[in-house]
XYZ file of C-alpha atoms in Angstrom:
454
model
C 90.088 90.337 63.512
C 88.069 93.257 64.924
C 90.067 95.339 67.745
C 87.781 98.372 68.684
C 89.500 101.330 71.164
C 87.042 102.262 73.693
C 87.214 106.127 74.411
C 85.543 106.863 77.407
C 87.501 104.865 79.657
C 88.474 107.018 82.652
C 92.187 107.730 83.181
C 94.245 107.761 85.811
C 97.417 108.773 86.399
C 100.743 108.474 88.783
C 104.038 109.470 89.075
C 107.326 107.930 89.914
C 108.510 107.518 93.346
C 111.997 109.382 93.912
C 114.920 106.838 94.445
C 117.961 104.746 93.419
C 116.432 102.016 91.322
C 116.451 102.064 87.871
C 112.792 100.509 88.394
C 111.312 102.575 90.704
C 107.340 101.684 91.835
C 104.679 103.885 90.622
C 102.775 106.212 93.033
C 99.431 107.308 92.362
C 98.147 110.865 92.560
C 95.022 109.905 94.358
C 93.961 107.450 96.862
C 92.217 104.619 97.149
C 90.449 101.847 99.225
C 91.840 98.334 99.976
C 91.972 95.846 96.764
C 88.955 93.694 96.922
C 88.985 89.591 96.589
C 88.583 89.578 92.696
C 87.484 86.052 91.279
C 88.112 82.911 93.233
C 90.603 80.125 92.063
C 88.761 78.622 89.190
C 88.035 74.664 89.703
C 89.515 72.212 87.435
C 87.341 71.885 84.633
C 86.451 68.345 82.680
C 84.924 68.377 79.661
C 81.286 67.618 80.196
C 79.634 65.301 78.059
C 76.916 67.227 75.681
C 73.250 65.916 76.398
C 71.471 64.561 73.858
C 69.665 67.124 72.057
C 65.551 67.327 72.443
C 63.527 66.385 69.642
C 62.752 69.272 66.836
C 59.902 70.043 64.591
C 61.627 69.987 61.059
C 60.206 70.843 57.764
C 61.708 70.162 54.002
C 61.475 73.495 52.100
C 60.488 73.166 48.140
C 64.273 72.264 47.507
C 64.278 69.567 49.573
C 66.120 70.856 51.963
C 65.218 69.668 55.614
C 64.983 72.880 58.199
C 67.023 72.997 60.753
C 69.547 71.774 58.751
C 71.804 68.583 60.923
C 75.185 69.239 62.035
C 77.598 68.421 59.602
C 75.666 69.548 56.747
C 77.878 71.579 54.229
C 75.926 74.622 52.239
C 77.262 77.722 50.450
C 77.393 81.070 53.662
C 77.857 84.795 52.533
C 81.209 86.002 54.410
C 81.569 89.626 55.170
C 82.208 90.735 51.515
C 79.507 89.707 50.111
C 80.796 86.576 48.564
C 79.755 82.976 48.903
C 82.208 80.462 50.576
C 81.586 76.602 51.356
C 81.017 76.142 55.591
C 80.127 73.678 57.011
C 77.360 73.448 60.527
C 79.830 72.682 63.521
C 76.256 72.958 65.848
C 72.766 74.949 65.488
C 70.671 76.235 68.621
C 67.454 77.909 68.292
C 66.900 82.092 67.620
C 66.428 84.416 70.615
C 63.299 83.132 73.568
C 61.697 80.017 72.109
C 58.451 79.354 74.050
C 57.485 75.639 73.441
C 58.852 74.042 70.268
C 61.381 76.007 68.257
C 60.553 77.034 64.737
C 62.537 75.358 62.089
C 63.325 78.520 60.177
C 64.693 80.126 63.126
C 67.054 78.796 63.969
C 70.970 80.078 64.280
C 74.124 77.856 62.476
C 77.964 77.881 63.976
C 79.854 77.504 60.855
C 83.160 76.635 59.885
C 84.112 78.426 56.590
C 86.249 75.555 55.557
C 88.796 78.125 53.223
C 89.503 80.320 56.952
C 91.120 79.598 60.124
C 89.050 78.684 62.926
C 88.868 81.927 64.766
C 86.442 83.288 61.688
C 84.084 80.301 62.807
C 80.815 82.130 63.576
C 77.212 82.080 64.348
C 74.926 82.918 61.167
C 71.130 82.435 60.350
C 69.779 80.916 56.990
C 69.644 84.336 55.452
C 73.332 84.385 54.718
C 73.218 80.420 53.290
C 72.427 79.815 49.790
C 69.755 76.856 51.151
C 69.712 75.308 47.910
C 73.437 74.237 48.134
C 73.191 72.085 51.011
C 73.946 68.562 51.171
C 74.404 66.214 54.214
C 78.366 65.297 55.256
C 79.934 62.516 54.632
C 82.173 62.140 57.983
C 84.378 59.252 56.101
C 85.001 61.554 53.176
C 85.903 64.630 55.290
C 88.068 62.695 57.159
C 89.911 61.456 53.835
C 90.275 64.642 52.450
C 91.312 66.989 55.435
C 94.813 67.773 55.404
C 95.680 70.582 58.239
C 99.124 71.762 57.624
C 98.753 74.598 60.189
C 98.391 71.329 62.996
C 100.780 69.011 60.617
C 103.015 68.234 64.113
C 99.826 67.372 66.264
C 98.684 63.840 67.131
C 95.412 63.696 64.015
C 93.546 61.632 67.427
C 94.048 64.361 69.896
C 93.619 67.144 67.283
C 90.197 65.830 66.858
C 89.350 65.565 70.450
C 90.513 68.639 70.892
C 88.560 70.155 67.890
C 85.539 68.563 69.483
C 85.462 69.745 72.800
C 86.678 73.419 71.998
C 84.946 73.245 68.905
C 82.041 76.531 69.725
C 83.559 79.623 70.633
C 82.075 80.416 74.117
C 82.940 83.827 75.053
C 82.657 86.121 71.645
C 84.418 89.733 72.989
C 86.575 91.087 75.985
C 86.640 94.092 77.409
C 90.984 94.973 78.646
C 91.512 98.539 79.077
C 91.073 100.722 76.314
C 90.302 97.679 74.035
C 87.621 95.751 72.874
C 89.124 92.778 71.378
C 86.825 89.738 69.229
C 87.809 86.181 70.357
C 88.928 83.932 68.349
C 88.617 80.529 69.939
C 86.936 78.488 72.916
C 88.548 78.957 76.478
C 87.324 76.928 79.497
C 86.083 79.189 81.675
C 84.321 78.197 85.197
C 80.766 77.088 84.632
C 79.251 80.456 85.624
C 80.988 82.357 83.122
C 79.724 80.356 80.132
C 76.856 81.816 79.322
C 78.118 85.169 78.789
C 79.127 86.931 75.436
C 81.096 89.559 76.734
C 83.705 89.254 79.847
C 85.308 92.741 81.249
C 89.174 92.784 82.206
C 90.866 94.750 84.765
C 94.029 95.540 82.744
C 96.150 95.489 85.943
C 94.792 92.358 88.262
C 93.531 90.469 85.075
C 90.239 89.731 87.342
C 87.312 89.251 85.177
C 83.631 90.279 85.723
C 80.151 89.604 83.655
C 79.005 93.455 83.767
C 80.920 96.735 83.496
C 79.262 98.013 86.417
C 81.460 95.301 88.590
C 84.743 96.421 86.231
C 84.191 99.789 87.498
C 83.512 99.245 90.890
C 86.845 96.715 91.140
C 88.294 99.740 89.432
C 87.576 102.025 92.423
C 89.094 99.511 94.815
C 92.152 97.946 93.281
C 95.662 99.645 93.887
C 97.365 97.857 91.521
C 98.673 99.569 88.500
C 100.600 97.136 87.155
C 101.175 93.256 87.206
C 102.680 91.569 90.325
C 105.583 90.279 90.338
C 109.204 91.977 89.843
C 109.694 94.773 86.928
C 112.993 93.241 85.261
C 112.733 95.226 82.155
C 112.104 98.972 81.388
C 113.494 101.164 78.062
C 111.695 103.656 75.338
C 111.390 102.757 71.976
C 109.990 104.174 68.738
C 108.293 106.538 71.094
C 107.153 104.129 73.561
C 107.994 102.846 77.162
C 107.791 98.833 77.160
C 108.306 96.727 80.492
C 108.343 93.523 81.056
C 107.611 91.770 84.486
C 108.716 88.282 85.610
C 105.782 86.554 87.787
C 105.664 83.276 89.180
C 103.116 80.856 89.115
C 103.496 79.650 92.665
C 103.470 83.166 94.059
C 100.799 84.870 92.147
C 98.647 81.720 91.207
C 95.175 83.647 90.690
C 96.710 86.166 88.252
C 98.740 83.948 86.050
C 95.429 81.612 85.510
C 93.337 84.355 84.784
C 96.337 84.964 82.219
C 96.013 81.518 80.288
C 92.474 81.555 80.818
C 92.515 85.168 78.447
C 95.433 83.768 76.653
C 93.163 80.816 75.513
C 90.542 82.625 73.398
C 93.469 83.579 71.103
C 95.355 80.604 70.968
C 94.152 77.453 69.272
C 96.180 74.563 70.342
C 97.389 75.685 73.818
C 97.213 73.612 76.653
C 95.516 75.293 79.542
C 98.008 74.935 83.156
C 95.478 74.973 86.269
C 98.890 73.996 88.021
C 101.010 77.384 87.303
C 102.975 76.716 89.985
C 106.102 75.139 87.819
C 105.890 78.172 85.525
C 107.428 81.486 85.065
C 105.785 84.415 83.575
C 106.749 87.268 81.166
C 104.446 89.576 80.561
C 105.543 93.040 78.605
C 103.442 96.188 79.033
C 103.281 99.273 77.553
C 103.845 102.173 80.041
C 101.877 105.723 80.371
C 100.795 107.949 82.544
C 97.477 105.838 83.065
C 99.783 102.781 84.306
C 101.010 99.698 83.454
C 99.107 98.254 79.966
C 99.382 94.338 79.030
C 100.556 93.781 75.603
C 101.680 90.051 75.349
C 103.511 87.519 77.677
C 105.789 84.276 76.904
C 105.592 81.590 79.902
C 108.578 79.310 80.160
C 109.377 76.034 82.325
C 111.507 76.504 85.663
C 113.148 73.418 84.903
C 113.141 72.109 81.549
C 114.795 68.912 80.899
C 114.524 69.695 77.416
C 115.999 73.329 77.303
C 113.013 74.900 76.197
C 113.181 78.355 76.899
C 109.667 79.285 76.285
C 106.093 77.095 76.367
C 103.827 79.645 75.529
C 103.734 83.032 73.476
C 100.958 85.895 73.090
C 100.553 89.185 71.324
C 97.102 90.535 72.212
C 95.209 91.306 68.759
C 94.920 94.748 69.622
C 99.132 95.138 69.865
C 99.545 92.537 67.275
C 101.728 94.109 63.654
C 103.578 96.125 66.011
C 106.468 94.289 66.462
C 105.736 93.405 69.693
C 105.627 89.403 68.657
C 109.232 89.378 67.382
C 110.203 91.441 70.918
C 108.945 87.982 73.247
C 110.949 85.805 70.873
C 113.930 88.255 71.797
C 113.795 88.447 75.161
C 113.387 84.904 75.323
C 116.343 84.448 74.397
C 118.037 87.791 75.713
C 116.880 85.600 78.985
C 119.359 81.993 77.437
C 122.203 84.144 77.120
C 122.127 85.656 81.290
C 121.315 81.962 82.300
C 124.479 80.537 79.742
C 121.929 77.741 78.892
C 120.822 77.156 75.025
C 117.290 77.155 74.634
C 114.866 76.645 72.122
C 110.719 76.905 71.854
C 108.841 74.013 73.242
C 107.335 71.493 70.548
C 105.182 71.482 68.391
C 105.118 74.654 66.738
C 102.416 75.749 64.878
C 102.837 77.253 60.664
C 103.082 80.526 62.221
C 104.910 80.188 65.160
C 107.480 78.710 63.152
C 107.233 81.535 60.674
C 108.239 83.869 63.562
C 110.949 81.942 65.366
C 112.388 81.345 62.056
C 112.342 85.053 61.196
C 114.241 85.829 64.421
C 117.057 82.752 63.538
C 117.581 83.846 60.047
C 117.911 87.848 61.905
C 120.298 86.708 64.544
C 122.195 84.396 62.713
C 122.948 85.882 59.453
C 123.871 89.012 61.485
C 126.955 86.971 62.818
C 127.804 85.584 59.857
C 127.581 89.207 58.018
C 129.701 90.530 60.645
C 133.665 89.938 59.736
C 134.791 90.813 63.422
C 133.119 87.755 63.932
C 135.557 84.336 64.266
C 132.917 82.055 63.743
C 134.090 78.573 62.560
C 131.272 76.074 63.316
C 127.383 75.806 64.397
C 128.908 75.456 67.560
C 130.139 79.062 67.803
C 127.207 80.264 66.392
C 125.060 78.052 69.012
C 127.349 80.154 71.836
C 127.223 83.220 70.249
C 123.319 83.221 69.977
C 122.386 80.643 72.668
C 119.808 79.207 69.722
C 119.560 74.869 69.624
C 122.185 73.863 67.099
C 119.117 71.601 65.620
C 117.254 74.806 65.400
C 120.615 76.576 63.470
C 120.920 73.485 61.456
C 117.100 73.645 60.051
C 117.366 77.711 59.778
C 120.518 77.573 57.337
C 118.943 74.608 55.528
C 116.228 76.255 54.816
C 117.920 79.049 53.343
C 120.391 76.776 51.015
C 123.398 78.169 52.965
C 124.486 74.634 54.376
C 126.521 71.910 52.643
C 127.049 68.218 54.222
C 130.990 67.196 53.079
C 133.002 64.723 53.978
C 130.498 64.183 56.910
C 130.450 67.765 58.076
C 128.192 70.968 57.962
C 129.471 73.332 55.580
C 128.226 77.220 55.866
C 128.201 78.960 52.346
C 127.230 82.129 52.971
C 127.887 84.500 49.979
C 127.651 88.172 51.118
C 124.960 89.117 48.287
C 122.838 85.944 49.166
C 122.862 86.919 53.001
C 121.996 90.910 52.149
C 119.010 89.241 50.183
C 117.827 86.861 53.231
C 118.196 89.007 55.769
C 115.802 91.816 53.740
C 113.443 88.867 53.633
C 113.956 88.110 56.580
C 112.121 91.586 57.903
C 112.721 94.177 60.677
C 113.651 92.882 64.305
C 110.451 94.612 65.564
C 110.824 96.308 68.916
C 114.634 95.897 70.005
C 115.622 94.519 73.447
C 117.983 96.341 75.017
C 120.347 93.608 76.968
C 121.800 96.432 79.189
C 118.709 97.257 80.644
C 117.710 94.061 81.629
C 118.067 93.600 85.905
C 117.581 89.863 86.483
C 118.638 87.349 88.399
C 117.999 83.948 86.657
C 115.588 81.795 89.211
C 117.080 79.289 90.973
C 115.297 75.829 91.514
C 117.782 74.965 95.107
C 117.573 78.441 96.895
C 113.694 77.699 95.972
C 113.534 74.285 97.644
C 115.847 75.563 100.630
C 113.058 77.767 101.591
C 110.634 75.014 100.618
C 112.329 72.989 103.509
C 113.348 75.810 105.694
């Protein structure tokens, strides 16, 4: 991961209107014009089949190796510390202007270093391969031997599709603030915005442009110092002012897809929404003098029939180790407990996002158990106490050998020593949510359609 701070980004500054909120808007010390249009709503995107690629001059090098070496050939690449690792050639393209036909030896390799996740999948040249090594894939093998327990939960059919058609990262860096953050995966952006390495962010409207030249001109328009929607969440921490701001999907459709559209190139196996419209947004921000700065964001269901109480989840790379992660999970939940409703993350998690959700049971729950002012007598009270899924509870204590079946109930055995030792495993809580602070009305689907009608 490669998160570089820019440090000649201009800064602005504001201060805070005088009144009786606790959440008072930000005015700005200077002036300026009318926001501008931004991007237009992006089209609905279909994956578009690949054209069949033109004929190449090859050669076969003393080894025997053919150049340019066919996709799905496996060969030996040099990783960034020097060492040799086994890849193998997701698709090739040739080096810089070809004029006529492409030279063999030129040509660049995307590689997937088959030891790494597939955000380190990059573009390299055959002076990094160890030539010698290669030798042709055999699909039906592969396919035999792969065993992806970070996707374990997916559909193997629709895992591969999906691996297909995202397969080549398209945009390689963004430009969001103060930031310049590497990608890590493919997001489909509209047609026009394909062909560029770099996109630049407005941090406030999340509009995104091909050159910094149109950044800095939105800059000079936009009055927007923050994201739309209603501030719900404000309190200082470690040092630092986090917010976080509910948006909906119906209301501020352009923003909230320009959202999962950066939200893609760091998530893997998320499902892009054109149709934000049955979604609510939480995105948290860190707050300076400069404005409103997006760190993350959780998106959740306005009516789940399952109880989930959150579909999506993002830490920006450049926020990530900060305990900002475990703070989303939180809130999430900070957000059951006003509604009274249990929830629980939509399915299927992924290795690490069960990592952190399980992190954040074993926190809450051992806390309650550790706690002798506590009357808790079943996974029922703890379900009410905590508003987690009593599935979720069930799994958690399981997985820490602290549940017994007898006599065809759950048993808790919860020695104080063994629950001192979990919960140290267990971590710090990250950035605490502070439930008092929270101003929120949970959204309601009637009043909604009553205006619908009305």
């Amino acid at each position: 991961m490669s998160v570089r701070v820019l440090t000649n980004t201009p800064i602005r500054t504001f201060t805070w209107k005088q009144g009786n909120s606790a959440h008072a808007e930000p005015e700005k010390t200077e002036t300026a014009p009318a926001r501008g249009k931004g991007n237009s709503a992006p089209p609905l995107l279909v994956p578009v089949a690949k054209k069949d690629e033109a004929p190449v001059a090859q050669i076969v090098t003393a080894d025997g190796i053919r150049l340019p070496m066919d996709i799905g050939t496996r060969v030996q690449c040099r990783w960034r510390d020097g060492s040799l690792y086994p890849v193998r050639v997701i698709e090739r393209r040739p080096a810089g202007d070809t004029k006529g036909v492409p030279i063999p030896e030129e040509y660049e390799y995307y590689v997937h270093y088959e030891q790494f996740n597939r955000r380190l999948d990059t573009w390299v040249t055959i002076v990094e391969m160890d030539v010698k090594s290669a030798e042709q894939d055999d699909t039906k093998k592969r396919k035999a031997e792969e065993h992806d327990e970070e996707h374990a939960e997916f559909d193997p059919n629709a895992l591969r599709e999906h691996e297909e058609v995202t397969k080549v990262r398209n945009i390689l860096k963004v430009e969001l603030g103060r930031h310049e953050m590497d990608t890590w995966y493919f997001s489909p952006f509209p047609p026009e915005y394909t062909t560029c390495k770099k996109l630049f962010f407005c941090e406030f409207t999340l509009n995104f442009f091909k050159r910094k030249e149109q950044l800095q001109r939105h800059l000079r328009k936009t009055e927007m110092y923050h994201p739309p929607g209603d501030e719900i969440y404000r309190n200082t921490s470690r040092g630092k002012t986090a917010a976080f701001f509910e948006i909906d999907g119906k209301k501020d459709k352009m923003f909230c897809q320009n959202l999962c559209y950066l939200a893609k190139l760091f998530l893997d196996h998320k499902t892009l929404y054109y149709d934000v419209d049955l979604f609510l947004f939480y995105v948290l921000c860190e707050v300076d003098e400069r404005g409103y700065h997006i760190v993350g964001y959780f998106s959740k269901e306005k009516c789940s029939e399952e109880g989930y109480n959150l579909a999506c989840i993002l830490s920006l790379p450049a926020y990530q180790r900060k305990g900002y992660g475990k703070m989303l999970i939180s809130f999430s939940y900070e957000l059951s407990k006003k509604e009274g409703k249990v929830g629980t993350p939509e399915r299927p998690l992924s290795d690490l996002g069960l990592v952190s959700y399980r992190g954040y049971w074993t926190r809450e729950l051992l806390a309650i158990l550790k706690d002798p002012t506590k009357n808790v007598m079943s996974i029922k009270d703890l379900s009410e106490l905590t508003m987690i899924k009593t599935e979720d509870i069930i799994s958690t204590l399981q997985h820490l050998n602290l549940l017994a079946y007898q006599k065809g109930a759950y048993v808790i055995c919860a020695a104080d020593e063994l629950i001192e030792n979990h919960l140290k495993a267990a971590g710090s809580a990250g950035v605490v949510v502070d439930p008092a602070k929270l101003i929120w009305t949970p959204y309601n689907a009637e009043k909604e359609y009553a205006n619908f009608k009305g």
